[in-house]
Coordinates of C-alpha atoms in Angstrom, one line a residue:
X1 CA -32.3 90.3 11.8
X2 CA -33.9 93.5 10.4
X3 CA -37.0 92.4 8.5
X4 CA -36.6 88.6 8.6
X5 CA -39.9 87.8 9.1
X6 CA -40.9 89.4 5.6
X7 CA -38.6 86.2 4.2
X8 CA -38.9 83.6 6.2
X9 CA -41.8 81.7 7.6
X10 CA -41.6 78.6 9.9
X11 CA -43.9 75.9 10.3
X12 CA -45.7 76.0 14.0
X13 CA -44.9 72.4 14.6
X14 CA -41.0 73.1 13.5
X15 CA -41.2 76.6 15.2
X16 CA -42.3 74.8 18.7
X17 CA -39.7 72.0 19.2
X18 CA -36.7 74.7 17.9
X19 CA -38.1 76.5 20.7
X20 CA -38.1 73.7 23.2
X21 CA -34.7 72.5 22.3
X22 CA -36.1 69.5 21.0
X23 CA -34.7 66.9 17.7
X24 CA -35.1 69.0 14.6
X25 CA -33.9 68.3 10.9
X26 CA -33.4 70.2 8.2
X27 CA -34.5 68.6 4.3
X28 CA -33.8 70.3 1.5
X29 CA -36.4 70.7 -1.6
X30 CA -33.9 70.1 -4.7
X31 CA -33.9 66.7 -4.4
X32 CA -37.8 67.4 -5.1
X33 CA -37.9 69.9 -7.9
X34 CA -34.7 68.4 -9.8
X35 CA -33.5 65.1 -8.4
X36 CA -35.9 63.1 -9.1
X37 CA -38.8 62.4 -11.6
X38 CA -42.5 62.7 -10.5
X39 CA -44.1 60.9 -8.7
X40 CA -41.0 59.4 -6.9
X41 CA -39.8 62.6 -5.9
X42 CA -43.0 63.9 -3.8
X43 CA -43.2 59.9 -2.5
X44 CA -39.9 60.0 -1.0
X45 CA -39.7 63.6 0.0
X46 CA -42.8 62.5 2.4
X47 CA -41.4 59.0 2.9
X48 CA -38.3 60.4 4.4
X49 CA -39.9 63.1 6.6
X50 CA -41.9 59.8 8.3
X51 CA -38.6 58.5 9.1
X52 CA -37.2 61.7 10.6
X53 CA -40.4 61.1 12.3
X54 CA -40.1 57.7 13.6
X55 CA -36.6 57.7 14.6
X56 CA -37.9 60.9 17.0
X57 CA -37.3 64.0 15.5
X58 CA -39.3 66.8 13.7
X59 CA -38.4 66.9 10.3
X60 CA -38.2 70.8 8.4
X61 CA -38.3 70.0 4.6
X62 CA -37.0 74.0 2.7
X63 CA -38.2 75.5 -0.3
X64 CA -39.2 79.2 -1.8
X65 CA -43.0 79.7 -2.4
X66 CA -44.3 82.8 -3.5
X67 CA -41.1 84.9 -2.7
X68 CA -41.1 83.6 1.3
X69 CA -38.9 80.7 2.6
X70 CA -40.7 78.0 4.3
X71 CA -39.3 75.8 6.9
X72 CA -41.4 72.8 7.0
X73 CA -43.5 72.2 3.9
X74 CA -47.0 71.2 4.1
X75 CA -47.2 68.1 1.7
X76 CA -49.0 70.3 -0.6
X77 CA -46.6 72.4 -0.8
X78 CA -44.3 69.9 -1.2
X79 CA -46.3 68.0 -4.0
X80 CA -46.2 71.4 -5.8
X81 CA -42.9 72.2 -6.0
X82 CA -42.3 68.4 -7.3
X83 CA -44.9 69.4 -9.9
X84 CA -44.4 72.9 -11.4
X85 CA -41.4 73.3 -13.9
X86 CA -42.0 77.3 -12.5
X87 CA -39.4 76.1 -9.6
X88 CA -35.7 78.0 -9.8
X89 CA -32.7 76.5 -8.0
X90 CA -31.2 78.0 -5.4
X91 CA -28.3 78.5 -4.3
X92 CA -26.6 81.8 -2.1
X93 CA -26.5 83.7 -5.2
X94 CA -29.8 83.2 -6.1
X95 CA -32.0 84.3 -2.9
X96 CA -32.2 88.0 -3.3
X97 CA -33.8 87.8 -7.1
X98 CA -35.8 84.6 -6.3
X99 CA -37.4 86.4 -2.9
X100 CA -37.7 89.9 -4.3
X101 CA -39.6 89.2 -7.6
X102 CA -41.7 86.2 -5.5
X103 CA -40.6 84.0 -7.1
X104 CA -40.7 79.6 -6.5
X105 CA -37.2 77.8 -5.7
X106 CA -36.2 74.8 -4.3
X107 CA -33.4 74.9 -2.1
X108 CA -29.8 73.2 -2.7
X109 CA -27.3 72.3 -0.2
X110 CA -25.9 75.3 0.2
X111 CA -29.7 77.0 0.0
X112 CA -30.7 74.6 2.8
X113 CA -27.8 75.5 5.1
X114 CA -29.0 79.4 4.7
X115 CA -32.5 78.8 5.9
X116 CA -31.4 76.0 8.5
X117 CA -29.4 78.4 9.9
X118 CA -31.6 81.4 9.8
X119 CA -34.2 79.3 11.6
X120 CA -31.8 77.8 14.3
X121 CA -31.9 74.3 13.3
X122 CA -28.4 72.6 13.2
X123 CA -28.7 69.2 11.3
X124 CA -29.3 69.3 8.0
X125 CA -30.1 65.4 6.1
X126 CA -29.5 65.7 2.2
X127 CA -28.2 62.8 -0.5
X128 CA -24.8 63.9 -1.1
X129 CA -22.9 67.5 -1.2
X130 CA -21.8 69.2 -4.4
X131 CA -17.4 69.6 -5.2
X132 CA -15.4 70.0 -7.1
X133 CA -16.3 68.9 -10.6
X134 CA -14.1 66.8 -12.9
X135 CA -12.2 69.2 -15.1
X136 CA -12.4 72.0 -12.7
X137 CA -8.9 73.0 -13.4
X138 CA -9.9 74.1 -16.5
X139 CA -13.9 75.2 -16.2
X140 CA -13.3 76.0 -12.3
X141 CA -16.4 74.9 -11.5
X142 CA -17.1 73.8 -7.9
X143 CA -20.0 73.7 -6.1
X144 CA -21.4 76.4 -3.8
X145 CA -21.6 74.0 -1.0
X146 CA -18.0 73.6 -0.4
X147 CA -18.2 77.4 0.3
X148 CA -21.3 77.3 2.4
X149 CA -19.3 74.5 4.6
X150 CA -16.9 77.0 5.1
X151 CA -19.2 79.4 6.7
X152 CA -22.5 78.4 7.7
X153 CA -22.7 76.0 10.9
X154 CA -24.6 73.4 10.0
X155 CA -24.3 69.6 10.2
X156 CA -24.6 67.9 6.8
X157 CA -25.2 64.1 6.9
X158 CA -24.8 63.0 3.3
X159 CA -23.6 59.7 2.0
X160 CA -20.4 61.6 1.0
X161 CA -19.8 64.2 -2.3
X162 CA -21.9 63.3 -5.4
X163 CA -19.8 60.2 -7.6
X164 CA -19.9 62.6 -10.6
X165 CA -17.2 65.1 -9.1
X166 CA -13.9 65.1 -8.4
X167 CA -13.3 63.5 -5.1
X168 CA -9.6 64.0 -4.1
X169 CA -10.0 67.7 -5.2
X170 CA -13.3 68.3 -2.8
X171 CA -11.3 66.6 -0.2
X172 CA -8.4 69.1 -0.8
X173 CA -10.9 71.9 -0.5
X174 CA -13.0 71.1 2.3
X175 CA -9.5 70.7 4.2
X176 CA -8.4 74.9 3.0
X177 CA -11.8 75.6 4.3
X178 CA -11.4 73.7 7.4
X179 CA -14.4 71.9 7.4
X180 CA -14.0 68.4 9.0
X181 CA -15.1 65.2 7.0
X182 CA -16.2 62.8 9.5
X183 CA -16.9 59.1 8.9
X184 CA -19.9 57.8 10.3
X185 CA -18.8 54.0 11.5
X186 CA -16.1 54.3 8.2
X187 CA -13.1 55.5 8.1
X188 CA -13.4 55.8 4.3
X189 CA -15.1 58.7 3.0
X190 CA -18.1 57.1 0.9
X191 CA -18.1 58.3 -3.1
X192 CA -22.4 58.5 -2.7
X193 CA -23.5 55.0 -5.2
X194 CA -20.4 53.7 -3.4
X195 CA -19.6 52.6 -0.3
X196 CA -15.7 53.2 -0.8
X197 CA -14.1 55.7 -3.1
X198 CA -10.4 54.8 -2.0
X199 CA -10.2 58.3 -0.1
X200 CA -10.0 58.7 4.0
X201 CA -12.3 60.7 5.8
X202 CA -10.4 62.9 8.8
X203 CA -11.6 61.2 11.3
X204 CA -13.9 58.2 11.8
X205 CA -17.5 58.8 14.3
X206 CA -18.8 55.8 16.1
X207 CA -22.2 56.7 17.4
X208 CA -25.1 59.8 17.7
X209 CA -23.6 60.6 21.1
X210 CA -19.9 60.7 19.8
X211 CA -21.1 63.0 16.8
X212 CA -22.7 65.3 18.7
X213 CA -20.0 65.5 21.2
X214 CA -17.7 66.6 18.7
X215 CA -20.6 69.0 16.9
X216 CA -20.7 71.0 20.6
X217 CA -17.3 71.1 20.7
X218 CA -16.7 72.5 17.6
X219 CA -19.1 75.5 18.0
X220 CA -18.7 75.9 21.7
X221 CA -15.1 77.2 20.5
X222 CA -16.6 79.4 18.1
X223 CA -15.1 77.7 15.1
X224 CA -17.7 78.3 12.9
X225 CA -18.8 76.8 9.8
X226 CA -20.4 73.3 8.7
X227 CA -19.4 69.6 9.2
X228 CA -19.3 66.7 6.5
X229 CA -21.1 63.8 8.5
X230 CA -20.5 60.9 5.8
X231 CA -22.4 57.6 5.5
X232 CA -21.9 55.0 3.1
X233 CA -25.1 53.8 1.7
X234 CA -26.4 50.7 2.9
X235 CA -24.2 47.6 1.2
X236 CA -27.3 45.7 -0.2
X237 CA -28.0 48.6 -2.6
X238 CA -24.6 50.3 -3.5
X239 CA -23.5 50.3 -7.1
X240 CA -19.7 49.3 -6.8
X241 CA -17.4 52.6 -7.5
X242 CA -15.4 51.0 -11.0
X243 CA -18.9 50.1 -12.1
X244 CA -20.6 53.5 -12.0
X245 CA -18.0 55.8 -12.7
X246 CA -17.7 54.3 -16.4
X247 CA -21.5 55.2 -16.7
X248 CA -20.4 58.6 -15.1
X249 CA -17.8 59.2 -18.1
X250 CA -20.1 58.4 -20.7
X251 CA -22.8 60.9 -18.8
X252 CA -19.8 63.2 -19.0
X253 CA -18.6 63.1 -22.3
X254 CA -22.5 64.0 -23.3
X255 CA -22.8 66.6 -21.1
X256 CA -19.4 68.1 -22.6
X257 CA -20.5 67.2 -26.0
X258 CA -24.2 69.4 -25.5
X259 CA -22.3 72.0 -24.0
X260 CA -24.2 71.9 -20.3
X261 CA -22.5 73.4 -17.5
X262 CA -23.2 75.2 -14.7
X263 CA -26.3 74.1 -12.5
X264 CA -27.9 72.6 -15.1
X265 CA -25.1 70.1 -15.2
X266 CA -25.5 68.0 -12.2
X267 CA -29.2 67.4 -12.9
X268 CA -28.5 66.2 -16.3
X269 CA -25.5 63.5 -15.2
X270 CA -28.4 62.5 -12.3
X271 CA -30.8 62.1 -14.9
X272 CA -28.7 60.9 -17.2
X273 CA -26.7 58.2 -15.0
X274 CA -30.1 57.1 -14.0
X275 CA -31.1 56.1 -17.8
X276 CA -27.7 54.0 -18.4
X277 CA -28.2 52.2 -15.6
X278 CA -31.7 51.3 -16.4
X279 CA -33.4 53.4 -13.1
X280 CA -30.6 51.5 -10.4
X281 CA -28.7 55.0 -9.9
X282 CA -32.5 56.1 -8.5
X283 CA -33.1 53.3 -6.4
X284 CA -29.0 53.9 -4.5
X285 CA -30.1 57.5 -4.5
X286 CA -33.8 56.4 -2.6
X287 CA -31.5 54.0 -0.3
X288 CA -29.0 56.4 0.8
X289 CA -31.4 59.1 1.6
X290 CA -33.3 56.7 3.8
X291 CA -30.1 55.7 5.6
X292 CA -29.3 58.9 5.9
X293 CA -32.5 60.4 7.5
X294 CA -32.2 57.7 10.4
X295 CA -28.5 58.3 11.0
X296 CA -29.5 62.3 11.0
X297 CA -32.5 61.7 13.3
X298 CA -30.5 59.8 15.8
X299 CA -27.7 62.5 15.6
X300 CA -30.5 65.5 16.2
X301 CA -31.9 63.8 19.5
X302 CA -28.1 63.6 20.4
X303 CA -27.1 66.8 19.9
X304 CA -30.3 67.9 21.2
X305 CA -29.6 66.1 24.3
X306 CA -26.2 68.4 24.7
X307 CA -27.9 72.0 25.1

């Protein structure tokens, strides 16, 4: 790609074991700049990159510094995007502006998938995906994700769609789009607090080997695009679904009442849900994201295995 390397800038480490075919995974930088509150953010960004580590993979945290994308933060780098309120959010849309004025971003779902693609890595371990909001037939706001599922092949481990959207509605997209929801040891697709959301996932994934069986399949044929890898959050620290989705209706009705939308919303229902539930929201977010770097590992080695 003509210039590339003007834009994009991988880590050595990260840039050797893509080379060598070996376990990589993608982490995305949000979570650091606007999911979480200092200090916790920077101590679970690094926390999490230990398990990628442990379970036997290299782990490629993405962000924007200084106009260039980086795949695989130093922990400096990573302590100062979880520090500076200079850091944009960034989404498809927002790469050309945020790159060409040299700008700081942290990347989003969608964002990661961009640079986890450009560099070649094909598993990708967030929290949960953005949707389709509640409301959205009215406001029509959903989620730049959904569309970068559509396009960009990339595996997403996630403990299902953020609580805070509309989950029948995301399902109903992600189906036009033809991205496959798959259920890791569920057959219910997981509502991110929640282990259950009353929704099915398409099919149901028993082990690394099985995922990436189907991952290979998928883009051996060419069908290109992204795949929903769901896992429930460990049971000992979900918040039961009827439980947190009346704090997410009060979050709502204030975020409608002070007129937030857009991508300032879902940091203020995160932020918010977190402070009516007296910081649990934050520890089911922390949880999740562990479970879901250890299931991602495991599929990376897997998949890794395959080519």
């Amino acid at each position: 790609m003509k210039n590339l390397e003007k834009y994009l800038e991988i880590k050595d480490e990260v840039k050797e074991a893509i080379e060598a075919g070996k376990a990589v995974v993608a982490l995305e930088s949000t979570i650091i700049a606007h999911g979480m509150p200092y200090p916790k953010n920077i101590e679970t960004a690094l926390e999490i990159e230990d398990i990628i580590r442990d379970n036997g993979a290299v782990p490629a945290t993405i962000g924007i510094i200084d106009g260039q994308i980086k795949v695989g933060l130093t922990k400096e780098e990573i302590e100062f995007l979880g520090k500076s309120d200079e850091v944009v959010k960034v989404s498809r849309r927002d790469f050309p502006v945020v790159l060409a004025e040299k700008r700081h971003g942290a990347t989003t779902v969608a964002g990661t998938m961009i640079a986890a693609d450009l560099a070649g890595i094909k598993i990708f371990v967030t929290g949960g995906v953005g949707g389709v909001h509640r409301g959205a037939e009215k406001t029509f706001d959903v989620s730049a994700d959904l569309e970068e599922l559509k396009k960009t092949s990339v595996a997403v481990i996630a403990a299902g769609a953020k609580s805070i959207l509309d989950l029948g509605l995301t399902l109903e997209k992600l189906e036009t789009f033809g991205v496959p929801v798959l259920g890791y040891q569920t057959a219910e697709l997981p509502a991110f607090y929640s282990r259950h959301s009353g929704y099915n996932c398409d099919y149901r994934l028993e082990n690394p080997e099985h995922t990436a069986d189907i991952l290979k399949a998928k883009w051996d044929l060419g069908l290109e695009g992204g795949v929903l890898i769901a896992n429930p959050v460990p049971e000992s620290d979900e918040i039961e679904y009827s439980v947190i989705n009346e704090k997410i209706e009060q979050a709502l009705a204030e975020a409608k009442e002070n007129e937030i939308k857009g991508k300032e919303l879902t940091p203020f229902l995160l932020d918010r849900i977190k402070e009516i539930t007296g910081g649990k929201s934050l520890e089911t977010n922390i949880s999740l994201v562990r479970n879901n770097a250890v299931v991602g590992a495991q599929i990376a080695r897997a998949f890794a295995n395959k080519i």
